[in-house]
Coordinates of C-alpha atoms (C1' of nucleotides) in Angstrom, one line a residue:
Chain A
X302 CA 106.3 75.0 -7.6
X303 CA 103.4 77.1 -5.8
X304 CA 102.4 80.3 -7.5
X305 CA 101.1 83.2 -4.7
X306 CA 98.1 84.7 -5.6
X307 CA 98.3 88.0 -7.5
X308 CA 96.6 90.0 -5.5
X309 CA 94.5 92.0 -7.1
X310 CA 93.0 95.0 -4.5
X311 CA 90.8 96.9 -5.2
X312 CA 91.3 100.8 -4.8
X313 CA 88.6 101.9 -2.4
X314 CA 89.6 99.1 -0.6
X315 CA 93.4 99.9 0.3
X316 CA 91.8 103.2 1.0
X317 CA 89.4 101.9 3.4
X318 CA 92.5 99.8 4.9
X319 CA 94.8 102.6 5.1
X320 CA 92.3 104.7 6.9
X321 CA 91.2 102.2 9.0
X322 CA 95.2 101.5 9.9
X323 CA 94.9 105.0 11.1
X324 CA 92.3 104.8 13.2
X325 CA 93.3 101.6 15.3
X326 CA 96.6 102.7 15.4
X327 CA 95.2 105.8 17.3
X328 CA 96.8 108.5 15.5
X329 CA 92.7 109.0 14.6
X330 CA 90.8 109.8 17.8
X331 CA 87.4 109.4 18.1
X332 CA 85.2 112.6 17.6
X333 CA 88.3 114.1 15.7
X334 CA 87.5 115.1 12.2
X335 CA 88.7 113.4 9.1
X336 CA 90.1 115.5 6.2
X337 CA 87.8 115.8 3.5
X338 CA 87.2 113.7 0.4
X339 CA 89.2 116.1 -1.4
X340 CA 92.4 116.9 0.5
X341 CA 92.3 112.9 1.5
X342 CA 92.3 111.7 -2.3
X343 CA 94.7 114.2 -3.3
X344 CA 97.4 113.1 -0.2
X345 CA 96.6 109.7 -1.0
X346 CA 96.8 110.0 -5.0
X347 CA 93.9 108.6 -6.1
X348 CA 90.4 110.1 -6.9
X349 CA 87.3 111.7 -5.0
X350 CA 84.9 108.4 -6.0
X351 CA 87.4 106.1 -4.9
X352 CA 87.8 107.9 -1.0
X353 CA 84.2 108.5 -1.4
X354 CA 83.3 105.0 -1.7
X355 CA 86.1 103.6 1.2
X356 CA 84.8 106.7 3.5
X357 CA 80.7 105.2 2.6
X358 CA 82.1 101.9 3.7
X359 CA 83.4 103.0 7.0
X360 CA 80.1 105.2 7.4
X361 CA 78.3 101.5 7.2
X362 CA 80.4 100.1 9.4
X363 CA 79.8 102.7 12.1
X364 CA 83.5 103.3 12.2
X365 CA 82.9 107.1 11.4
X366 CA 80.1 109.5 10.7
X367 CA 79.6 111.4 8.0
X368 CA 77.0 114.7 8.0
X369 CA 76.6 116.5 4.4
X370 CA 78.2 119.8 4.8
X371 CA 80.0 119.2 7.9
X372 CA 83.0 117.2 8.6
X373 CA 83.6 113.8 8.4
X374 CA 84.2 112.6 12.2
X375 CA 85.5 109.2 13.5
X376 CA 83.6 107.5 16.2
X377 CA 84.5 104.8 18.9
X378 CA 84.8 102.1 17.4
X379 CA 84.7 99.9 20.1
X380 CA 81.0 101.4 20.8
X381 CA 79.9 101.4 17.3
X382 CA 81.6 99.4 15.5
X383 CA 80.6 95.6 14.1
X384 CA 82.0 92.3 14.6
X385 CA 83.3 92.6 11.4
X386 CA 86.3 95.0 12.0
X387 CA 87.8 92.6 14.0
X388 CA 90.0 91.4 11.5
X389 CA 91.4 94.6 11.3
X390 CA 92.0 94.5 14.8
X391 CA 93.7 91.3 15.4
X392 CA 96.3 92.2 12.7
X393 CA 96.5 96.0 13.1
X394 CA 99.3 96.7 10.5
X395 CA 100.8 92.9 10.2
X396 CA 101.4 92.8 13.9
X397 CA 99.2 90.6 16.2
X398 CA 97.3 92.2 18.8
X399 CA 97.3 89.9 21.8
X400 CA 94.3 91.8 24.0
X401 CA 92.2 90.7 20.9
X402 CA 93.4 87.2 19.8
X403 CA 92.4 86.8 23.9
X404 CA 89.6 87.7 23.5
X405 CA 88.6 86.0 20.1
X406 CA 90.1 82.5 22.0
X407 CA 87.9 83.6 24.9
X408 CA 84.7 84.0 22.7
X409 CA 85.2 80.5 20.8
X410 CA 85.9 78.7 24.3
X411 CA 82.4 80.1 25.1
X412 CA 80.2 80.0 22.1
X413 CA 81.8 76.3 20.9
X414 CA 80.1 74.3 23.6
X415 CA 76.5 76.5 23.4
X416 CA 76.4 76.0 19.3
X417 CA 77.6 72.2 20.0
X418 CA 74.7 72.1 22.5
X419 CA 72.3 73.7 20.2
X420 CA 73.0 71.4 17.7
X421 CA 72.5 68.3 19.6
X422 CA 69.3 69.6 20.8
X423 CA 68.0 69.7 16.8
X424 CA 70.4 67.2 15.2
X425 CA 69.0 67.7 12.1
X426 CA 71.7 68.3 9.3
X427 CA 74.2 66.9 11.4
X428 CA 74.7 63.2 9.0
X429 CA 78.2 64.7 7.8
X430 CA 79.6 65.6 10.9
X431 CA 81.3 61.8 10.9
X432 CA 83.1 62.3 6.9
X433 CA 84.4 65.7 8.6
X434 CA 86.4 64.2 11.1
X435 CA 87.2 61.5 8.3
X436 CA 89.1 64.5 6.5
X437 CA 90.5 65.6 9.8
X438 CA 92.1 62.5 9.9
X439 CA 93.0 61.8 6.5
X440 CA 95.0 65.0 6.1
X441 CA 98.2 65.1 6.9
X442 CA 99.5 69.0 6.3
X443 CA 98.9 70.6 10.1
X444 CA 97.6 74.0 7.9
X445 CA 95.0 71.5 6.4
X446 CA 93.9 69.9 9.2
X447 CA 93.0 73.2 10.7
X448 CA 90.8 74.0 7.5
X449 CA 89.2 70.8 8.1
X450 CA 88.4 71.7 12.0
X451 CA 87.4 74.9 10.7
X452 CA 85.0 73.0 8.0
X453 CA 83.7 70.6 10.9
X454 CA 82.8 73.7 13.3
X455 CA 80.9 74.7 10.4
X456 CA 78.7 72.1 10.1
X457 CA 78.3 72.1 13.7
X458 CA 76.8 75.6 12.9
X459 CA 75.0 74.8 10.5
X460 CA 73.2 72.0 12.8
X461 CA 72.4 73.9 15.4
X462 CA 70.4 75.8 13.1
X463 CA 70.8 79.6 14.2
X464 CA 71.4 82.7 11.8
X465 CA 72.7 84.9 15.0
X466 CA 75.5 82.2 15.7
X467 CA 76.0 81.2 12.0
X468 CA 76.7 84.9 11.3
X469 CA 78.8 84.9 14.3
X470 CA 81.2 81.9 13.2
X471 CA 81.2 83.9 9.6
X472 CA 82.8 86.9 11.4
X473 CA 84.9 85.1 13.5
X474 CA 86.5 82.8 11.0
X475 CA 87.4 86.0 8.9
X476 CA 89.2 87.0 11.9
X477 CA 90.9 83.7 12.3
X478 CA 92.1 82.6 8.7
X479 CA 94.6 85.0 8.6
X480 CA 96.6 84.1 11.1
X481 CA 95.7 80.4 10.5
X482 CA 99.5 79.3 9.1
X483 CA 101.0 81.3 11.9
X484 CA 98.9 79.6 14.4
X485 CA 98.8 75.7 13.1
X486 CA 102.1 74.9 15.1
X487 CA 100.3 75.9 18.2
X488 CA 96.8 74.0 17.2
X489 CA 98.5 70.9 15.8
X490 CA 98.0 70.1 19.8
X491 CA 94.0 70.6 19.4
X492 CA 93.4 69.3 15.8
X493 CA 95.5 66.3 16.1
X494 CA 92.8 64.7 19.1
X495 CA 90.6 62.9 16.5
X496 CA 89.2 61.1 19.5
X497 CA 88.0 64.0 20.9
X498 CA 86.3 65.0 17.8
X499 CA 84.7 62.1 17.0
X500 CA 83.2 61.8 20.6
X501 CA 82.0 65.3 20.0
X502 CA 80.2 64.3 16.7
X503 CA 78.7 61.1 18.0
X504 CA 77.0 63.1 21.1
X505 CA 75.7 65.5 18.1
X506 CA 74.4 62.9 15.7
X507 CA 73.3 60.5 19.3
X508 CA 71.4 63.9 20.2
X509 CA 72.9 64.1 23.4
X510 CA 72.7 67.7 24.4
X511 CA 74.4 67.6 28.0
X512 CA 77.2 65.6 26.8
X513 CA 78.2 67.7 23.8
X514 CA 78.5 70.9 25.7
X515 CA 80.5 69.2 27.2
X516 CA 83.0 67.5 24.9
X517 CA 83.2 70.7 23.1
X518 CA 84.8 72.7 26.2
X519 CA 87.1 69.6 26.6
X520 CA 87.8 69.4 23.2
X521 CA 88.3 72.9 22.7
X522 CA 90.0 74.1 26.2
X523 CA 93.2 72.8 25.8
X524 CA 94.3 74.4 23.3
X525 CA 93.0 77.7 24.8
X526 CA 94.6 77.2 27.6
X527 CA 98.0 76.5 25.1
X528 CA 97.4 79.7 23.0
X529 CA 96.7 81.7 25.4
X530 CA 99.9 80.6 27.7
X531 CA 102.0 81.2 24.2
X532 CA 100.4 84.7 24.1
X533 CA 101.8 85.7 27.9
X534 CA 105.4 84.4 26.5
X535 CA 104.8 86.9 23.3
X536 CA 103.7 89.3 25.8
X537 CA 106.7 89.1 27.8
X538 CA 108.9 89.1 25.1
X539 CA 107.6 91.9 24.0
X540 CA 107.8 94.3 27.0
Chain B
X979 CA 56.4 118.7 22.1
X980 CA 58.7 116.4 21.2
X981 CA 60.0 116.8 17.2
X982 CA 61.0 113.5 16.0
X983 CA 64.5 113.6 14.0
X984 CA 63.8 114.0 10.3
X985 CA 65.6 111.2 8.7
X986 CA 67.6 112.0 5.5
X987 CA 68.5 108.7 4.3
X988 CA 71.4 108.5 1.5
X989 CA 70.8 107.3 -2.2
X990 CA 73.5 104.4 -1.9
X991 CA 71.8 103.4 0.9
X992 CA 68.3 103.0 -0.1
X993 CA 70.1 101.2 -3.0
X994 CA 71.5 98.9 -0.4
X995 CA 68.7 98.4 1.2
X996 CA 66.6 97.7 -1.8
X997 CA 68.9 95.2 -3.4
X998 CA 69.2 93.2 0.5
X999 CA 65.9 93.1 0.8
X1000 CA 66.0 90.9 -2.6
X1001 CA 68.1 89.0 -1.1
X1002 CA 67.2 88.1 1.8
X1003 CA 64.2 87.6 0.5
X1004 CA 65.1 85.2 -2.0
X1005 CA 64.0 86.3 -5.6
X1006 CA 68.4 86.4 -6.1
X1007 CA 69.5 83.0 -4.9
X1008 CA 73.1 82.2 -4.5
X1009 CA 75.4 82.0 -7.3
X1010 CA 72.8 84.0 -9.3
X1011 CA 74.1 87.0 -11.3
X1012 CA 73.1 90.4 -10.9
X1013 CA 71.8 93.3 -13.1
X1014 CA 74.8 94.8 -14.5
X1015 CA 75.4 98.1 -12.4
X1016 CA 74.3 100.1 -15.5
X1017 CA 70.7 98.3 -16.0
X1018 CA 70.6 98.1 -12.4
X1019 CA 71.1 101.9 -12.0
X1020 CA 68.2 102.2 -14.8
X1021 CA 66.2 100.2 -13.3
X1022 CA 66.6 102.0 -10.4
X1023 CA 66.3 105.4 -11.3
X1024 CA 69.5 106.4 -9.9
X1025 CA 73.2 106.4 -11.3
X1026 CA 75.7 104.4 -11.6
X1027 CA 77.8 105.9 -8.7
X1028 CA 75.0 105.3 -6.1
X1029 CA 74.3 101.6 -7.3
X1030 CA 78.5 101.2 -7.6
X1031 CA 78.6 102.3 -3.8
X1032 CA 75.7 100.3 -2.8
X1033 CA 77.2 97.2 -4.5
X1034 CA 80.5 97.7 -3.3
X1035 CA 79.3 97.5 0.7
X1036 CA 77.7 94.6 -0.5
X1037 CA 80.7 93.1 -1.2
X1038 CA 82.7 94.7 1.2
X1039 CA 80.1 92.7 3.9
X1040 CA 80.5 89.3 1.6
X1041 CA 77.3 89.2 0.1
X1042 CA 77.9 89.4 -3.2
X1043 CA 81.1 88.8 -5.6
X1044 CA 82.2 91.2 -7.8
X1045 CA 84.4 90.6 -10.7
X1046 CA 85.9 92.7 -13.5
X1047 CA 84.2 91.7 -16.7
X1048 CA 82.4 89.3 -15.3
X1049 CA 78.9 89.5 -13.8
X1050 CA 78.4 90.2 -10.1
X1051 CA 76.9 87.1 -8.8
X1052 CA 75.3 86.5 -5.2
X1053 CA 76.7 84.8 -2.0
X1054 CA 75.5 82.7 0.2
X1055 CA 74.4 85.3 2.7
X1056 CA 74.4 82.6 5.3
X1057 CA 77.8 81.5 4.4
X1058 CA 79.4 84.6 3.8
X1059 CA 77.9 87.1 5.6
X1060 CA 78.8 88.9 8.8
X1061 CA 76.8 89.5 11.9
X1062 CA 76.2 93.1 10.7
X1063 CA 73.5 91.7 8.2
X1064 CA 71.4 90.7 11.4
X1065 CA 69.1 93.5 11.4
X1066 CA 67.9 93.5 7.9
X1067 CA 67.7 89.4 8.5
X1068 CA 65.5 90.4 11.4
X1069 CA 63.2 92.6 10.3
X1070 CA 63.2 91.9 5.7
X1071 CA 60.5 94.0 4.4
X1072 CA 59.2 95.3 7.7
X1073 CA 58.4 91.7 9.1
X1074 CA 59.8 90.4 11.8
X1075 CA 61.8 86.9 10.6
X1076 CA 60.9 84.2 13.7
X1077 CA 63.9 81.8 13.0
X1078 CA 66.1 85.3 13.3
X1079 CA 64.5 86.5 16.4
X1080 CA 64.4 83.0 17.9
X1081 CA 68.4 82.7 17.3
X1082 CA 69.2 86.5 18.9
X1083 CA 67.8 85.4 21.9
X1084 CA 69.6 81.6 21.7
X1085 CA 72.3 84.0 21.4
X1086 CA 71.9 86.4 24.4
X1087 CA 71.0 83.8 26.7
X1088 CA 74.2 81.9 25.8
X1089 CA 75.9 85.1 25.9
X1090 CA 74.9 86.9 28.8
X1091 CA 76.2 84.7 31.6
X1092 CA 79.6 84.6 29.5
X1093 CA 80.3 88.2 29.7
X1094 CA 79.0 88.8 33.8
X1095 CA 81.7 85.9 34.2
X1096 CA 84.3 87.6 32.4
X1097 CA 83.2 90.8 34.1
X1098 CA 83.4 89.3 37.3
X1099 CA 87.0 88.0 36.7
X1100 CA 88.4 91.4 35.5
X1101 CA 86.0 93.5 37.8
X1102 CA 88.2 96.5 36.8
X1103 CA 85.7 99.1 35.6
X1104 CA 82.6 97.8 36.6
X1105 CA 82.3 100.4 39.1
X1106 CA 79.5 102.5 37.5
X1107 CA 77.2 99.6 37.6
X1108 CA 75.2 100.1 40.7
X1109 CA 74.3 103.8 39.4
X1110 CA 73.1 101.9 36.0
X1111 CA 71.0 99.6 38.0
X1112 CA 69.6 102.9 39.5
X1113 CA 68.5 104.3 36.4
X1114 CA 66.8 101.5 35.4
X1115 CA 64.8 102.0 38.5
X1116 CA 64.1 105.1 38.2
X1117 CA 62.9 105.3 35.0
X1118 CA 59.2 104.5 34.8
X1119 CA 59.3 104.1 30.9
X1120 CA 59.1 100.6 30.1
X1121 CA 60.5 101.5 26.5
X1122 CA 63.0 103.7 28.4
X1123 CA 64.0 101.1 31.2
X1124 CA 64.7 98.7 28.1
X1125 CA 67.5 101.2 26.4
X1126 CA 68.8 101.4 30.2
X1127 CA 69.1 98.0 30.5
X1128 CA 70.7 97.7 27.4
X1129 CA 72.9 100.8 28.9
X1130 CA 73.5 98.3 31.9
X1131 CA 74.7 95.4 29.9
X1132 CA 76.8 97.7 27.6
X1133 CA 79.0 98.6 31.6
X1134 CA 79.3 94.7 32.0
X1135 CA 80.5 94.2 28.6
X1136 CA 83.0 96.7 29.0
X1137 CA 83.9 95.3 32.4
X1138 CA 84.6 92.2 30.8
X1139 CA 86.9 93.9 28.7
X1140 CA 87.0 91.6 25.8
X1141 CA 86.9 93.1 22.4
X1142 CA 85.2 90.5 20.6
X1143 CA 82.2 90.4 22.8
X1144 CA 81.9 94.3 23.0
X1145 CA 81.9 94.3 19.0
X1146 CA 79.4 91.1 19.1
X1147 CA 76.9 93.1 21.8
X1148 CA 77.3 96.2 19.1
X1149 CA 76.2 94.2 16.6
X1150 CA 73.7 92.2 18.2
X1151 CA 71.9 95.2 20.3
X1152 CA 71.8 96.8 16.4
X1153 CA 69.8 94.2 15.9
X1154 CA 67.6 94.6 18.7
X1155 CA 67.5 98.0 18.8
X1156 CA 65.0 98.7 16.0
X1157 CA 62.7 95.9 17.5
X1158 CA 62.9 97.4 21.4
X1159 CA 59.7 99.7 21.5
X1160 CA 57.6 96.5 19.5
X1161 CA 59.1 94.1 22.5
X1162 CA 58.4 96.3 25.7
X1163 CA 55.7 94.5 26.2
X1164 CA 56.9 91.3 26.7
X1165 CA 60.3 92.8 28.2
X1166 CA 58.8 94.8 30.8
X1167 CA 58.8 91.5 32.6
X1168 CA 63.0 91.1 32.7
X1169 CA 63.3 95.1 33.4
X1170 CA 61.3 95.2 36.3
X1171 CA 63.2 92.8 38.3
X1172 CA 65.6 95.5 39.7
X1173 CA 67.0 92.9 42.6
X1174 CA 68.1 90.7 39.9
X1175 CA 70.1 93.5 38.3
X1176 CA 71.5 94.3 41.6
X1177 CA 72.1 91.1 42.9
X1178 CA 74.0 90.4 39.0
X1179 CA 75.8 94.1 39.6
X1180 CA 76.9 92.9 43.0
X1181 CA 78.6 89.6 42.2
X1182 CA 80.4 91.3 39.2
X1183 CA 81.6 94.2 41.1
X1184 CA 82.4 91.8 44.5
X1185 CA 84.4 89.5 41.4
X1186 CA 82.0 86.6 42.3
X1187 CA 82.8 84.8 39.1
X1188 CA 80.7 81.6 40.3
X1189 CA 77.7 83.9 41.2
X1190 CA 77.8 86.0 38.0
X1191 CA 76.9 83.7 35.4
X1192 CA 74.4 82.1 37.3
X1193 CA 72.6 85.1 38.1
X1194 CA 73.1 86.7 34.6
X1195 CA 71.3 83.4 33.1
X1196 CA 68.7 83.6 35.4
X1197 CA 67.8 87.0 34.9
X1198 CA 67.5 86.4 31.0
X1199 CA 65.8 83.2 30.7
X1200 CA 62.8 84.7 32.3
X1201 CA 62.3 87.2 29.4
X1202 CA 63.6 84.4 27.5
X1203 CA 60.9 82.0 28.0
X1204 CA 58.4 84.6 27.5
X1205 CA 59.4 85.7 24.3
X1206 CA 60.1 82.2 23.1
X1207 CA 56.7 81.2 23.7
X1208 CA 55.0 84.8 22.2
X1209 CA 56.8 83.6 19.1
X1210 CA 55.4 80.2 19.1
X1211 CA 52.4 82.2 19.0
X1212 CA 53.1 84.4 16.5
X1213 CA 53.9 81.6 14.4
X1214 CA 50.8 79.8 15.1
X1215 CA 48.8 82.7 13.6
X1216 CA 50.9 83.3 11.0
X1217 CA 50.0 79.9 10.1
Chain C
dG425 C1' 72.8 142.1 24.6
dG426 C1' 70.3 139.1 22.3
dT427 C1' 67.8 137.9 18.0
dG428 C1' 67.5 136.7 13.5
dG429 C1' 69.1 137.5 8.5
dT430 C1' 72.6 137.3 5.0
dC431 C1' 76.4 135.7 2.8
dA432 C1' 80.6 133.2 1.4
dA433 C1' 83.4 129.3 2.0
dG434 C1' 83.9 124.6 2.6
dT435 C1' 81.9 120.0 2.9
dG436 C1' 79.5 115.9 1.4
dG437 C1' 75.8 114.1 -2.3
dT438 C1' 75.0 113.2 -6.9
dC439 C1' 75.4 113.2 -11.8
dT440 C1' 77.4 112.9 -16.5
dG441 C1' 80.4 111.2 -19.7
dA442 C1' 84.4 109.2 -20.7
dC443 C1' 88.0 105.8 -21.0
dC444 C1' 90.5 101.6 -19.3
dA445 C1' 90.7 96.7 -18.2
dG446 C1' 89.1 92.3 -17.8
dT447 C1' 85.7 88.5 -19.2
dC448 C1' 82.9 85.8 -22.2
dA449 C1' 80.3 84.2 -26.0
dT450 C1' 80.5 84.3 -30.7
dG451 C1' 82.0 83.2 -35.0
dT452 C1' 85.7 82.4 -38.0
dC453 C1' 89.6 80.0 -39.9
dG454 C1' 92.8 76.3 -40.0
Chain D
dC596 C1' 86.1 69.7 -35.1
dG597 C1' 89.0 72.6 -32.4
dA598 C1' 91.9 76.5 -31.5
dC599 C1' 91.8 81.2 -31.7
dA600 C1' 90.8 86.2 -32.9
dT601 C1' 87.2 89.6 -32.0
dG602 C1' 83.7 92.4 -30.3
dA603 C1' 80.2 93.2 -27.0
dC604 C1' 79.6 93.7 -22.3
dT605 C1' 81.1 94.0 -17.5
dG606 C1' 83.2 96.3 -13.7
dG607 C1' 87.2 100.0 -12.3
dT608 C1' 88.5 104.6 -12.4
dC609 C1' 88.7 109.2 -13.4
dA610 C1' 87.7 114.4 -14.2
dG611 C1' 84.7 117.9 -13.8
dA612 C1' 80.6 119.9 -12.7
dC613 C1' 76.6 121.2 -9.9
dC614 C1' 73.5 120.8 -5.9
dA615 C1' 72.4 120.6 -0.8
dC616 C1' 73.9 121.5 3.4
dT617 C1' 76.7 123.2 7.5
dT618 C1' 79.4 126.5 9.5
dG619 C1' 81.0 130.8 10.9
dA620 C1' 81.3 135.6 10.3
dC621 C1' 79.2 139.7 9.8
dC622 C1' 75.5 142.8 10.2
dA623 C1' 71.0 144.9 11.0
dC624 C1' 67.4 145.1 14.1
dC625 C1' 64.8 145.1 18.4

DNA sequence: GGTGGTCAAGTGGTCTGACCAGTCATGTCG
DNA sequence: CGACATGACTGGTCAGACCACTTGACCACC
């Protein structure tokens, strides 16, 4: 028997989800004002520090802007917002939303091959990138052979050496993990090509940095093009 | 007479700022506890609310873990971090971090030519971008015809309309930004070449998705290169 | 008619002090 | 020696207060 995780959230956090549900779901324009501090922790039950602190979170996110004395007014996200909202995005209120999973598939397509490239170029750290795609193999549970792709991309990060695109695949991943169950009947296609993998690594480790560009759009293309063909279905469905 | 903005910067945010810097700057290494937020708001001079808020974006970003009872300890900034810490990776303490700069540009020469080929594909709203290119002309500041240039990439982002990519150029050009009047210098060499702008602006908006990339990468790798090298130099000195 | 001054109300910024809840090291007792 | 109570310490939350600032209305003045 498997125990779920108690979830333990922390109240400035729901707040911060709650208000940020709002303001993706629209119902929060941007330039409109918030309520205050203190008509928003009295609606919401809980106390000034704890919509204070959500509120300063959102401030550093540049998801609103906050002027002492004045109102509290939400901004475009989509202008000044980080890379780090996207999780909220993908999975606005539970339900996926398919403009941004096509555009997260879109972005890995693209960065995969430059970071595989990069990484051939300074094969450096790369001497585990063979034991990843051991564990690929060895696992058998489709879920946990996505956490070991996930762990092998990471190392191929990590090789290529580069805080901007390390940071990147950071952000990214946070976006991607939660849907990862929902998704590994669609990836089983992708993860399942050892062969493809292990090409990949060998052209990292072998420093070969035309081939692994390369290798990575093969490897990683297919199951773009499967995703992205399951999200026109969904999209269909949905109309 | 210009008057330059008086800055009013916030108590939890010089808190933040302060206890990043030590991070980044690697007197608190990973897995390292923190003060507690009483001794640290001591320490500080400040109270416990303002260090409480400051710690809690640090969490809320993934760079340190914070539990009940227990000690905070610190993350792995590189592992757990988002792309929003870029700027203070950038530019710890006033320096500019080589390894950091040299990544961002890895990255927006990857990047770039991503983006115009998206753009080009969707060419839906891209129609403003002959009037950008214009005002890059025009203006005769070479600080100024950086933040139109930026204003210029910010259209074909949009036109690409992909939601990752806009929230990674947000977070990359807060990055930049801050570093833009100390690199007009060596930019002033990309921003003059107005036909390349054009000629980029007039595959994206004619939906020349072969063209686009091609011309995107070779307008960046010039400024590229030159930067690339001007760092070599730096680091030389530093030396 | 425009300028600037004054004032009150409302907002965010910060602090204090308090209590709750969880963790951990300590020391005691079996 | 080991299991276990216990107390010190940590973060989590709260209420209430005061300060700094913005806004808008009103008013006196030129």
């Amino acid at each position: 028997m498997t125990f779920a995780k108690i979830e333990r959230r922390s109240l400035p956090g729901e707040v911060y989800d709650r208000v940020l549900g709002e303001l993706v779901a629209g119902s929060l324009t941007p330039g409109q004002a918030l309520p205050s501090e203190r008509a928003l922790a009295e609606a919401l039950g809980v106390s000034r520090p704890a919509v204070r602190e959500a509120i300063g979170r959102m401030a550093h996110a540049g998801l609103v802007k906050v002027r002492q004395g004045g109102a509290t007014t939400v901004s475009d996200f989509r202008r000044t917002g980080g890379l780090d909202i996207l999780p909220h995005l993908l999975l606005p209120g539970g339900d996926l939303d398919l403009a941004v999973a096509r555009s997260i598939l879109e972005a890995r397509l693209a960065i995969g091959p430059v970071v595989a490239g990069l990484a051939a170029e300074r094969h450096g750290h790369a001497a585990a990138l063979p034991a990843a795609v051991t564990a690929i193999e060895t696992d058998t549970d489709p879920v946990g052979r996505q956490r070991q792709a996930l762990a092998f991309w990471e190392l191929v990060v990590d090789a290529a050496d580069s805080v901007a695109f390390r940071l990147m695949f950071n952000s990214l991943r946070a976006a991607y993990e939660p849907a990862l169950v929902a998704l590994s009947a669609v990836m089983a296609d992708e993860v399942d090509r050892i062969d493809a993998y292990r090409a990949l690594a060998a052209a990292i480790t072998g420093g070969d940095a035309d081939a692994a560009p390369r290798l990575a759009h093969d490897l990683l293309s297919h199951a773009t093009q499967a995703l992205l063909h399951a999200l026109d279905l969904l999209e269909g469905a949905r109309r």
